[in-house]
mmCIF file of C-alpha atoms in Angstrom:
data_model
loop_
_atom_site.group_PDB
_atom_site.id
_atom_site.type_symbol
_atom_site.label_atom_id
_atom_site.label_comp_id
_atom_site.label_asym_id
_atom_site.label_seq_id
_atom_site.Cartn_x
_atom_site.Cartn_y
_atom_site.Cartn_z
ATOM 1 C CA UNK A 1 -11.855 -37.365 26.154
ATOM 2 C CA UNK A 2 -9.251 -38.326 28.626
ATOM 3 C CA UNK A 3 -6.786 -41.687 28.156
ATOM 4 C CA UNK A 4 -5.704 -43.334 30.948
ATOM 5 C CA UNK A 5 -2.427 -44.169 30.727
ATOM 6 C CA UNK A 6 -1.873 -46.394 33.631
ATOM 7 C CA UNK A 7 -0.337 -49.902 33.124
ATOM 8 C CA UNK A 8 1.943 -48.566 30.131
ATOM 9 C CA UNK A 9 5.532 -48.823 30.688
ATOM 10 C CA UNK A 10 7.320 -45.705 30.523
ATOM 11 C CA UNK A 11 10.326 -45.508 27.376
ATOM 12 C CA UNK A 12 12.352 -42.914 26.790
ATOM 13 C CA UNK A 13 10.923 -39.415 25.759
ATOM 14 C CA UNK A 14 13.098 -38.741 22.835
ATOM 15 C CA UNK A 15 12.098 -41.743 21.014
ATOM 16 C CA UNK A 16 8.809 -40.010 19.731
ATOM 17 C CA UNK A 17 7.868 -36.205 18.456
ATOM 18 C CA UNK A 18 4.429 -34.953 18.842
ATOM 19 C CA UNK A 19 2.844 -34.086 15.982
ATOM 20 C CA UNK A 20 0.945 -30.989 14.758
ATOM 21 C CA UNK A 21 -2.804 -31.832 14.712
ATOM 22 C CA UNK A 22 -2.744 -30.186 11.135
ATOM 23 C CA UNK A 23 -0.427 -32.415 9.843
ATOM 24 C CA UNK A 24 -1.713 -35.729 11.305
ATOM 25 C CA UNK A 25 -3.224 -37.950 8.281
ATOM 26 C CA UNK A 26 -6.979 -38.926 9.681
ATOM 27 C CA UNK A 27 -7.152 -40.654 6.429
ATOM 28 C CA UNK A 28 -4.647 -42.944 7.331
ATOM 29 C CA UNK A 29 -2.975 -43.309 4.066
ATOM 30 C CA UNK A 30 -0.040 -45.407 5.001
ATOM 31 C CA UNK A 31 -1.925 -48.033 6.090
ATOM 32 C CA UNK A 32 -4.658 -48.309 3.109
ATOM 33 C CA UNK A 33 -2.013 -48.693 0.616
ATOM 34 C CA UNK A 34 -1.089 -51.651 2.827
ATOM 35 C CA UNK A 35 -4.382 -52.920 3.613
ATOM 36 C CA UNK A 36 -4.585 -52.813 -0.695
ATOM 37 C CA UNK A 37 -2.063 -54.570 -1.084
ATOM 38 C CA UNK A 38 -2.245 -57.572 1.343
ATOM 39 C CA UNK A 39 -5.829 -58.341 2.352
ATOM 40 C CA UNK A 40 -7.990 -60.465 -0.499
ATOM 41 C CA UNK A 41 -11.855 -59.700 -0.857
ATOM 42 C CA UNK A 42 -12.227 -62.778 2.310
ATOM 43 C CA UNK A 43 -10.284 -60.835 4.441
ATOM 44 C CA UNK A 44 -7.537 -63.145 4.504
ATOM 45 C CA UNK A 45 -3.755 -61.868 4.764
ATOM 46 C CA UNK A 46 -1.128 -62.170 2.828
ATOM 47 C CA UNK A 47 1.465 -62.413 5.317
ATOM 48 C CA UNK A 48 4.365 -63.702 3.158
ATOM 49 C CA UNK A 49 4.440 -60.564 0.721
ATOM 50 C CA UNK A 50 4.643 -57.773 3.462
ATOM 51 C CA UNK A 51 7.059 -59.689 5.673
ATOM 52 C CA UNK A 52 9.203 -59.377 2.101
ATOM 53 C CA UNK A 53 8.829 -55.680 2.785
ATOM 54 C CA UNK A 54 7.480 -54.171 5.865
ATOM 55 C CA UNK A 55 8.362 -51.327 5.235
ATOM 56 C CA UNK A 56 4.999 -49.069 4.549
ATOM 57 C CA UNK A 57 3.659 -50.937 7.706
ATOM 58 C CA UNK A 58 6.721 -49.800 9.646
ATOM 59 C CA UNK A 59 6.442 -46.096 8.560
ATOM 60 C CA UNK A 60 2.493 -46.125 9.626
ATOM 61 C CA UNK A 61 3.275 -47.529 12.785
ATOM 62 C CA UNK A 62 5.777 -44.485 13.220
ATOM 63 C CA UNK A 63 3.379 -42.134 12.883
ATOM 64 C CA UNK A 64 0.864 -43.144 14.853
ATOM 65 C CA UNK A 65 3.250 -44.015 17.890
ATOM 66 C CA UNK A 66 4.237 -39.932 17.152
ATOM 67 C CA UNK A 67 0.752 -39.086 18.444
ATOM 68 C CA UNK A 68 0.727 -37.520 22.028
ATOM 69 C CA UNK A 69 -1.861 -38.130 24.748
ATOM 70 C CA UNK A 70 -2.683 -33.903 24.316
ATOM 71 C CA UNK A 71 -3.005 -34.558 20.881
ATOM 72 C CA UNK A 72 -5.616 -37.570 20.800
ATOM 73 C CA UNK A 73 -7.389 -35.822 23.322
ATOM 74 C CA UNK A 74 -8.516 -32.677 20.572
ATOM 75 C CA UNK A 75 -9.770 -35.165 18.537
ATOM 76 C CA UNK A 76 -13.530 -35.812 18.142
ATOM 77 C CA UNK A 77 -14.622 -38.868 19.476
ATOM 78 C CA UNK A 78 -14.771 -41.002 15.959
ATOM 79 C CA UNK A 79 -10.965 -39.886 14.860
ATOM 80 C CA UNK A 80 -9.857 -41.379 18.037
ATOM 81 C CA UNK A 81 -11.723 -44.822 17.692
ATOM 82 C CA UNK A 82 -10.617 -45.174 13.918
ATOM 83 C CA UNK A 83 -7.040 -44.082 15.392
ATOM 84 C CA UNK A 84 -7.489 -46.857 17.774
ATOM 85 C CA UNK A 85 -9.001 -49.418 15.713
ATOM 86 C CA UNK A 86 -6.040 -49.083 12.778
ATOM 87 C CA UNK A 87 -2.943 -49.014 15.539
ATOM 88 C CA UNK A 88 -5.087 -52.237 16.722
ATOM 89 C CA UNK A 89 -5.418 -53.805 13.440
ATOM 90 C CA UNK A 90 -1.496 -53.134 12.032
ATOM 91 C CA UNK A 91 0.573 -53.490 15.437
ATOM 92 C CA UNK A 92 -1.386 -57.464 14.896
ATOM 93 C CA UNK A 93 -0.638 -57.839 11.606
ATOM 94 C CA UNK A 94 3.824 -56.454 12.751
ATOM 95 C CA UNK A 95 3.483 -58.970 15.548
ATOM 96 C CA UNK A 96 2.479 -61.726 12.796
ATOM 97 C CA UNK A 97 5.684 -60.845 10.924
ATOM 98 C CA UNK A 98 7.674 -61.097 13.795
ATOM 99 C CA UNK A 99 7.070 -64.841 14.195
ATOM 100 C CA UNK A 100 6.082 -65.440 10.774
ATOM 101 C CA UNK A 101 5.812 -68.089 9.421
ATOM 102 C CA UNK A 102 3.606 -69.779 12.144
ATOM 103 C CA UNK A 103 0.090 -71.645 11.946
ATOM 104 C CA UNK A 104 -1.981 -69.085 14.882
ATOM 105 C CA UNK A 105 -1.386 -66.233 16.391
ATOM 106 C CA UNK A 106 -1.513 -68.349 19.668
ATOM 107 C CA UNK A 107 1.415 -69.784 18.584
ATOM 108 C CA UNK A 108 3.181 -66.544 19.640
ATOM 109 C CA UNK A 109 4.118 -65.921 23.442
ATOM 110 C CA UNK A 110 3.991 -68.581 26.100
ATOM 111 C CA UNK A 111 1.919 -70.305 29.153
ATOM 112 C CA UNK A 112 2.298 -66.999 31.159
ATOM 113 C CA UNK A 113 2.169 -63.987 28.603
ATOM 114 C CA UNK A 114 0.040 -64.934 25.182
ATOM 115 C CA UNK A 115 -0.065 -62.631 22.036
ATOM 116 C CA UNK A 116 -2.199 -60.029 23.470
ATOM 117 C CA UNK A 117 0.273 -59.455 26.260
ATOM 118 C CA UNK A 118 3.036 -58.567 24.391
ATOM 119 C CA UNK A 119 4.819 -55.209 24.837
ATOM 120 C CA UNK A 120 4.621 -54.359 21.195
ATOM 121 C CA UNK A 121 2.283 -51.172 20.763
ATOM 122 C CA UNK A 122 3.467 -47.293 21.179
ATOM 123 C CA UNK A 123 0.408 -45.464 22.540
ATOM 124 C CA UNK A 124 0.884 -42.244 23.381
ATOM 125 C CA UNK A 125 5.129 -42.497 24.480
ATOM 126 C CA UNK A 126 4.469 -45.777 25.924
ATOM 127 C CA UNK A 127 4.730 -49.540 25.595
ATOM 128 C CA UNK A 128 1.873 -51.659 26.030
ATOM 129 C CA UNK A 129 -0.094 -54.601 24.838
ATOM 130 C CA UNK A 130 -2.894 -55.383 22.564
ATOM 131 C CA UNK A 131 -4.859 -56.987 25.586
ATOM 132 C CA UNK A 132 -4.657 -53.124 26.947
ATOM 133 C CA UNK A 133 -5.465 -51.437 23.995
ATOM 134 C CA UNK A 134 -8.469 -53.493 23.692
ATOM 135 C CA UNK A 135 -9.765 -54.190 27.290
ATOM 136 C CA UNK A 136 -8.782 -51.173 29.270
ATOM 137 C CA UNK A 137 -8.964 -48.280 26.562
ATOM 138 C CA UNK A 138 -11.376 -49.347 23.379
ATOM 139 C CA UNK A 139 -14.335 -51.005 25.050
ATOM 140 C CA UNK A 140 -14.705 -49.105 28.222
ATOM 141 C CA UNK A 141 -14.272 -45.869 26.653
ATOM 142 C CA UNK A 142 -16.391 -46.131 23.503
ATOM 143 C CA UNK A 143 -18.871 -48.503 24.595
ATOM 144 C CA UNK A 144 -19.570 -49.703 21.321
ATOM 145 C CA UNK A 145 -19.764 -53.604 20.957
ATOM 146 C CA UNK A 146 -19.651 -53.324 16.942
ATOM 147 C CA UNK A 147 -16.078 -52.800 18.218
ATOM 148 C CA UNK A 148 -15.669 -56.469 18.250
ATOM 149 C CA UNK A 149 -16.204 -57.019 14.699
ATOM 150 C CA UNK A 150 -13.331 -54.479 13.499
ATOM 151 C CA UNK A 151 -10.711 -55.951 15.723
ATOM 152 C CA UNK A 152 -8.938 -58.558 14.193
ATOM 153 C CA UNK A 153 -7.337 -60.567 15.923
ATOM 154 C CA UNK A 154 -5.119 -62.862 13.094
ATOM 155 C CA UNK A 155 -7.438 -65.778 12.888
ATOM 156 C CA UNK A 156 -9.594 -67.816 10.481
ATOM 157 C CA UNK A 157 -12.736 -67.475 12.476
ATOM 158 C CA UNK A 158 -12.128 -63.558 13.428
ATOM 159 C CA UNK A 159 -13.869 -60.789 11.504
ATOM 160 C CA UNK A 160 -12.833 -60.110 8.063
ATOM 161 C CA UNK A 161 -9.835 -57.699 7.647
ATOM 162 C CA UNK A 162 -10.778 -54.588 5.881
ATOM 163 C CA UNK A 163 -9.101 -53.948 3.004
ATOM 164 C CA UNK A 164 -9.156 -50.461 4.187
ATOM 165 C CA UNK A 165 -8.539 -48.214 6.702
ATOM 166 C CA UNK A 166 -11.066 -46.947 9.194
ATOM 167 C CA UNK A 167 -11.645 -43.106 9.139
ATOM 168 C CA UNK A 168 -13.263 -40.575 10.960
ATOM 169 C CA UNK A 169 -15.657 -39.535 7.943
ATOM 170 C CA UNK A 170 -16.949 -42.878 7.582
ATOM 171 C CA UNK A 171 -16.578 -45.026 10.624
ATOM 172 C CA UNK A 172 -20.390 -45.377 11.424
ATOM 173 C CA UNK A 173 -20.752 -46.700 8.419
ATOM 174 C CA UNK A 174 -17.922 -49.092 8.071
ATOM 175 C CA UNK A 175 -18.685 -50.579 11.564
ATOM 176 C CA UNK A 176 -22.471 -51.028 10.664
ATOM 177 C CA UNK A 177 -21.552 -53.012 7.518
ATOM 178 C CA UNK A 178 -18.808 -55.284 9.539
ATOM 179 C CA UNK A 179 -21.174 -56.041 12.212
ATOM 180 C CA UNK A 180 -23.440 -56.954 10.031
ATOM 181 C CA UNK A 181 -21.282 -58.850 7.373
ATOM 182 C CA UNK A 182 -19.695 -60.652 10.239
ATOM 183 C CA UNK A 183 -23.150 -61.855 11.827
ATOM 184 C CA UNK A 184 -24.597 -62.449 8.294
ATOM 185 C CA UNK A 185 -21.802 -65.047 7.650
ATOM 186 C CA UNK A 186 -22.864 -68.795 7.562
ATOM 187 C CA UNK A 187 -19.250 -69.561 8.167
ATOM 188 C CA UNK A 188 -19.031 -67.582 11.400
ATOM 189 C CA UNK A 189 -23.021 -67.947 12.442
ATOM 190 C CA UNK A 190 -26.117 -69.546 11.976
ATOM 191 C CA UNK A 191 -29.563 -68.394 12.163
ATOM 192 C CA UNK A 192 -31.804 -71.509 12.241
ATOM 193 C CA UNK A 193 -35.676 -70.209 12.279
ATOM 194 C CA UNK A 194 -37.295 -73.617 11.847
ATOM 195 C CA UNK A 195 -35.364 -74.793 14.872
ATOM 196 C CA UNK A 196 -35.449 -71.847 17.255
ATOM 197 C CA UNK A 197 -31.327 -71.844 17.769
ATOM 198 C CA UNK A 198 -28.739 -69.414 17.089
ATOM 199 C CA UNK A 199 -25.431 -71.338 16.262
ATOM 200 C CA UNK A 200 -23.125 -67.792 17.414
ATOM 201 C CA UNK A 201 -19.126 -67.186 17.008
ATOM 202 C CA UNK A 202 -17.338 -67.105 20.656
ATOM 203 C CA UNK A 203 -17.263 -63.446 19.943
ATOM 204 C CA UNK A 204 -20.692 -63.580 21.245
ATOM 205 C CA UNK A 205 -19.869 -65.612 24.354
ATOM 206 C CA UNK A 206 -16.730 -64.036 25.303
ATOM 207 C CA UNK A 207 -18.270 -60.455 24.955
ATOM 208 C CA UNK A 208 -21.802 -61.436 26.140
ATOM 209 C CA UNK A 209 -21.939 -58.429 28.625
ATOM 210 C CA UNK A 210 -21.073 -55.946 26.630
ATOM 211 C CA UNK A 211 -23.876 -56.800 23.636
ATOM 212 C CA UNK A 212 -26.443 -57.449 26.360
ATOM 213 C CA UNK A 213 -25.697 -54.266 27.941
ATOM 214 C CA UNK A 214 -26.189 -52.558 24.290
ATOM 215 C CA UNK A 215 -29.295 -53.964 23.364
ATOM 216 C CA UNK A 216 -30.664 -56.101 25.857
ATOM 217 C CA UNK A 217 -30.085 -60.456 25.002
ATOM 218 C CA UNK A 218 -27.821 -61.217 22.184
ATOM 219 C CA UNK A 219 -30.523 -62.403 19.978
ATOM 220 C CA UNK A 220 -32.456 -58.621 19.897
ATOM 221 C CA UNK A 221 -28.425 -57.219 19.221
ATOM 222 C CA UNK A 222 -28.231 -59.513 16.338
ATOM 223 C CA UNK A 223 -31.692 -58.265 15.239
ATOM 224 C CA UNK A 224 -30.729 -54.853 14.384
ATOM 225 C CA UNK A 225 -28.332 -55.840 11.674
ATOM 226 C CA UNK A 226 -30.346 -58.755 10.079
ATOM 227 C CA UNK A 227 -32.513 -58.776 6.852
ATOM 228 C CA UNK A 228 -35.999 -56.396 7.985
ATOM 229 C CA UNK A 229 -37.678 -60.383 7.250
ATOM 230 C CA UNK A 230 -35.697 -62.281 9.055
ATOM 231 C CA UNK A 231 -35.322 -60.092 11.974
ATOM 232 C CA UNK A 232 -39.409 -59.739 11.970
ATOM 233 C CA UNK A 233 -39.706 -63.748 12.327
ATOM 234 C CA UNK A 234 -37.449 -63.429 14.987
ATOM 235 C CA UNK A 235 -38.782 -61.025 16.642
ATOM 236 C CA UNK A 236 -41.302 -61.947 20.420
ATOM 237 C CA UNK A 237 -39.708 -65.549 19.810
ATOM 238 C CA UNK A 238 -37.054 -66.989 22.293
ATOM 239 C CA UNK A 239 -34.022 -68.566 20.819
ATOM 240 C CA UNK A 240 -31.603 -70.901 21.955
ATOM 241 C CA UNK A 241 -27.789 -69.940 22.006
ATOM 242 C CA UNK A 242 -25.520 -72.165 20.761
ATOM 243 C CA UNK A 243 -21.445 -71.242 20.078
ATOM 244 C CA UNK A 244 -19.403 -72.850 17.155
ATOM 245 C CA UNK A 245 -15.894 -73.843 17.274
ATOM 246 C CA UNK A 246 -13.394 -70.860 17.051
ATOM 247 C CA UNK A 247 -10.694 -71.601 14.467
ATOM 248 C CA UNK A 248 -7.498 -70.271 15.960
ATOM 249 C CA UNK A 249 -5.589 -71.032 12.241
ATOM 250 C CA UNK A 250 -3.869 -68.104 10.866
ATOM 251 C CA UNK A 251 -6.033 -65.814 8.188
ATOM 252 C CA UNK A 252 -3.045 -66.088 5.619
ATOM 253 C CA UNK A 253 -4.084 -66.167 2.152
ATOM 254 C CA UNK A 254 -1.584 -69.050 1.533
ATOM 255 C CA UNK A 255 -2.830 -71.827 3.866
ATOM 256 C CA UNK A 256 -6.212 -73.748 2.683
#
């Protein structure tokens, strides 16, 4: 699968080695003992411990900005997305630490360049931004809204961080059961029968197109991952969307 590579900035060729696709860790080993020690059963963060000592986050980071573009490319299609998923998930979790302590990730940046437009991740020999890694590499390459619930983007109202890696082996899996934790969560959505509305996270607004495109309306996407009861009352009705407030606050493990 090819990666387009335009839009990075160019840095200097020495900085990274490629590694032998032998030798690569598609278990991503580095980061779980992170993941362990830092994210609670919520999926909140403990952001003041690993800014104490970054550096197993640091070394994981290393190796995956020591993958070429000729090496991600002889990977099957699921080692890349986990690859993808985990640079996505720690390079969020450095830029945290880099402005730590602060109350959101919006905090970070200004008026013309936010968070996600940073120059923080190595892809591939490059610099370039979480905005990019998301919007012009994961979602139109994969396809694959359940994307949007593995993605964490550093806030209360976000998806639940993992407390794992993602890996090749088991990525169906662990995507299915995020989706469907995340849509299953009365703190993040609302499935009124009796009333006929769905009270939805923005997720569902600002990626509309792409769960529409999947499955049709948002209300038969959120069908697939409901309770077999619940998605049969649902099911030749017509709903009502409604979106709850997005809480921007910081998923630390400290705050309230």
């Amino acid at each position: 699968m090819a990666v387009a590579l335009s839009g990075l900035t160019s840095i200097a060729e020495t900085e990274y080695e490629v590694v032998d696709n032998d030798l690569f860790d598609h278990r991503h080993s580095s980061f779980a003992q992170v993941l362990q020690n830092i994210v609670s059963d919520n999926g909140r963060v403990n952001y003041a411990l690993i800014k104490s000592d970054p550096d197993q986050l640091h070394k994981y980071l290393r190796e995956l900005a020591r993958v070429d573009s000729e090496l991600y490319r002889s990977w099957f299609s699921d080692q890349q997305l986990a690859y993808l998923i985990n640079l996505y998930n720690a390079q969020t979790i450095d830029l945290i630490l880099r402005n730590y302590p602060i109350d959101s990730i919006k905090d970070i940046g200004n008026l013309w360049r936010g968070p996600w437009g940073q120059p923080v991740v190595s892809l591939m020999g490059r610099i370039t931004t979480l905005d990019y890694l998301e919007h012009k590499l994961i979602r139109p390459t994969f396809n694959d809204p359940r994307v949007h619930f593995a993605l964490v983007c550093a806030a209360k109202s976000a998806p639940a961080l993992l407390n794992e890696p993602y890996i090749a082996e088991r990525l169906q899996d662990q995507l299915n059961e995020q989706t469907r934790l995340f849509i299953l969560d009365n703190s993040r959505n609302v499935i009124d029968l009796s009333s006929g509305i769905l009270h939805l996270s923005m997720v569902f607004k600002w990626f509309s197109s792409d769960f529409e495109s999947q499955a049709g309306s948002l209300d038969a996407y959120i069908r697939q991952f409901l309770p077999e009861e619940t998605a049969a009352r649902m099911h030749g009705r017509t709903f009502a969307i409604r979106h709850l407030e997005y809480d921007w606050s910081l998923n630390d493990s400290s705050s309230p």
